[in-house]
Amino acid sequence: QETFTLKMAETWGPNFPIFGEATKSMAEMAEKMSNGRLKIRIDSANKHKAPFGVFDMVKAGQYDMGHSASYYWKGKVPNTLFFTSMPFGMTALEQYAWFYYGDGMDLMQEVYEPHNMLSFPGGNTGVQMGGWFRKEIKSLEDLEGLKMRIPGFAGEVFAEVGVNPTNIAPGELYTALERNTIDATEWVGPALDLRLGFQQIADYYYTGWHEPATELQFLVNKRVWEKLPADLQEILRVSMRTAAYDMLIQSQHENAKAWASIKKEHPNVQIKTFPDDVFQAMYAANKKLLKEAAGNDELAGRIVKSLESYQEDSRAYTNIADRAYLNTMAEVEGDE
Amino acid sequence: MIGMVMFGVALLMLMLGFPVAFTFGGVALFFGVFAEGMDLFAFMPYRIMSVMQNTTLMAVPLFIFMGVVLQRTRLAEQLLTSMGRLFGGLPGGLAISTILVGALLAASTGVVGASVVAMGLISLPVMLAHKYDKRLATGTICAAGTLGQIVPPSIILIILGDVLGLPVGDLFKAAVIPGVVLIGLYIVYILIMTRLKPETAPAMPDDSGLSRKQEIVTALLAIIPPLALIVVVLGSIFSGIATPTESSALGGVGAVVLALIYRQFSFQMVWDAARDTVKVTAMVFAILIGATAFSMVFSYTGGDYLLEEWMLQLPGEKWGFIILAMLVILVLGFFIDFVEISFIIVPILAPVAEAMGINMLWFAILIAMNLQTSFLTPPFGFSLFYLKGVAPPNVQTTDIYKGVLPFILLQMLVLALIVIFPEWFGMSSSY
Amino acid sequence: MRWIIKLDDGLAKLSTLCGWVACVALILMTLNVFYDVVARYVFRDVSIGMQEMEWHLYSVVFLLGIPYALRTDGHVRVDVFYTHWSDRTKAWINLLGALIFVMPFAYLIGTYGYSFAVDSFQMGEGSGDPGGLPHRWIIKSLIPFSAFFIATSGLGMATHALRVMSGEKTYEEKHSAEGLA
Ligand code: NA
Ligand code: NA
């Protein structure tokens, strides 16, 4: 029987926790389930040297597969933005429901089709934290002129309310924050933030709003996909779906662990939520920018509409289920 | 296996003398196309693009520009004359002032060539005229000029920061103590030499006609400009006002301001400095791109795994690996320069060091100390060439070779000290 | 021989032009980075567009500097033996090196760089960050341009070698990598 070896480029460096584990577990599953007929060889960023070239390299066929995040391609294909996470958007569970049972997968495929690729959900981080701030944000004025590392759409929302979004390479982030080159930075969540050491230099850790459910992505070159026999296609699809969902579970586990250790070892760190006026202004800015984006082209309009209506329906249920339960718990146990 | 053969072929081809960058690129091309096909090179634009977006390496042209402009301000000349007057009256005084000026220039820029040439033109004739031993004089100048590569800011440290993924500012900080220790040892060595063999470095009669007080004042005045630059550049990095790349631009503009103050400024001067900078920058980045192609073929043909596994099984584990790494760098340093070593050899060593739990900052400083030695080791030590280029004809190449030997030994001594007692230098060897 | 001399002079001018553009870019880049630091402290202003302009200029510096340095013999050589060889031997090495190493290398980077830039153009790629620069294909097309000029400089290296072989020119006695960091 024919053996297939697929080369996969990931955006992450070698041994990158959680994200890198998702690709490794996907490759292991595929190989075991196919009894060795489907092998996936993973090249990390240190090998292909083009962390943000994954889209192009899979499109051109230099790699058969990729693991990255859809919003990184926003500069190339604006509509890829919507498939990672949107400010004030859905939670991981809601978003997975949109992908697998709503229109998510179909719309995503419509975006990637012209580029000769298939895109699949690639693992979720859960709610990302709003970032590390060295000064407390007490009102909208405190954001005026604030220098913050925050990329993408959320950066544009922040820019609307007076923040100066800046670009800093991840390797220089800690130093930049420590030395006031920037006033604030967002990264991911406790597990990954802890590694960069922000807890040592910033006291205010803000709760999330900008990436409530960041979904990574698997990319597969279409010709490669079509060459695979049907059983291997199915094995690959199931491996990707399992690895993706498993990453969300692992994120929960690792974040909880990391948060416990930050609380214990860095009592200086205070959890904060932006004040009301900030959220009101950002919410309005987000609505406005989203409307502009939706007006850009027909497909963008359909995606935004699908996202908004799915979120509305899904949230109505989340509110009477998860939210009601958490509220009850908070009341029973008292605020902590 | 292909990787190893390619390595051998590349080293042989290098000896023919064709530009290093394109020798690496060309050899990689033949082996790559042979082993993996043309399409392997479709990766090259992505790799070049990631160099283009690499803001760490952007500091390289900026620091070179600063150094070249500084050279044209005649700052080195002023420093050498006034320091010479101040210390020349002591036995060995001229050599010590050369070391001190070398240290000041080193801390205000990272350009070795400029320092060696300036000191070779000014300090060497004075030392020779006052009956200094040729070897001591030339060795001192080469060693003092080379300090620019270990004392921050330095091009080696920037490149290592990029290759090893370490913040350049941290590397600069970590290099301060080793740099100071090295300077101290150079001075101690000269003092001991002048005690043991007073005829190698006699005192210079005072004929400047200046009073002691005037001498001190002129020396102080000459020290202010480089100090100001050191405060701007290193100060802005260490205090966190600016990233190393940004501070290199501050330094470049600062050097132009100094040129204005020294009345050396002209648009032609800035233009010439820009041209020199472009040439040196082009050379460094050509090697980077050639090395990228080379490493790409090396790693896609599996060479990196092979070497990695072999190095992980070395006897003596961590220490066996450190000794091997240092020996390899030292020996290659005789033939090829620090840019190739940093871009081709260090990326192969880094993952092994990481897997062994070695503190990468410490490892980087070891490599930087070792690479610095390559500036002094014949036949390909840059400092030796620069000095030979400006030395009077009665100074033989062999004089210079023999002259740098004690300084090479001192550098290796400091390297050994950092290996054995990292805590003396404010570091630790493992995580 | 006459047309070789003409071609060689023309190629030399092309390389000089690359050097000129690279020098301008270097000066602009220094000012750009300087301005960005000052703006951050003095005007409390950060512009991602200006920050991106930094690496655009820096790319011009080294991508056009490389062909320039090739013509002016600014690239490092291992000259343990090279310096001792006759001009004729040097010319042979430079001729063969230019034809076997430089030109094919430039050809491969040029071809793949071309499709890299075209792809970017077709997608209308721009910066993904707020306030970033649009039209990324412009800076990406610098890669095939650089490859083209490396090829012409390589050809210039070959024509120059032919002139040296004919005895009409000599190689200047000069250590490579003058002024290296
Ligand atoms: Na994030
Ligand atoms: Na230096």
Tab-separated table of C-alpha atoms and ligand atoms in Angstrom, chain B residues 106 109-110 148 151-153, ligand 2:
chain	number	residue	atom	x	y	z
B	106	ALA	CA	35.416	50.330	21.657
B	109	THR	CA	31.503	52.214	18.426
B	110	GLY	CA	31.980	48.707	17.160
B	148	GLY	CA	35.572	47.065	19.751
B	151	VAL	CA	32.987	45.810	24.413
B	152	PRO	CA	29.427	46.870	23.542
B	153	PRO	CA	28.116	48.134	21.187
D	2	NA	NA	32.250	48.144	20.648
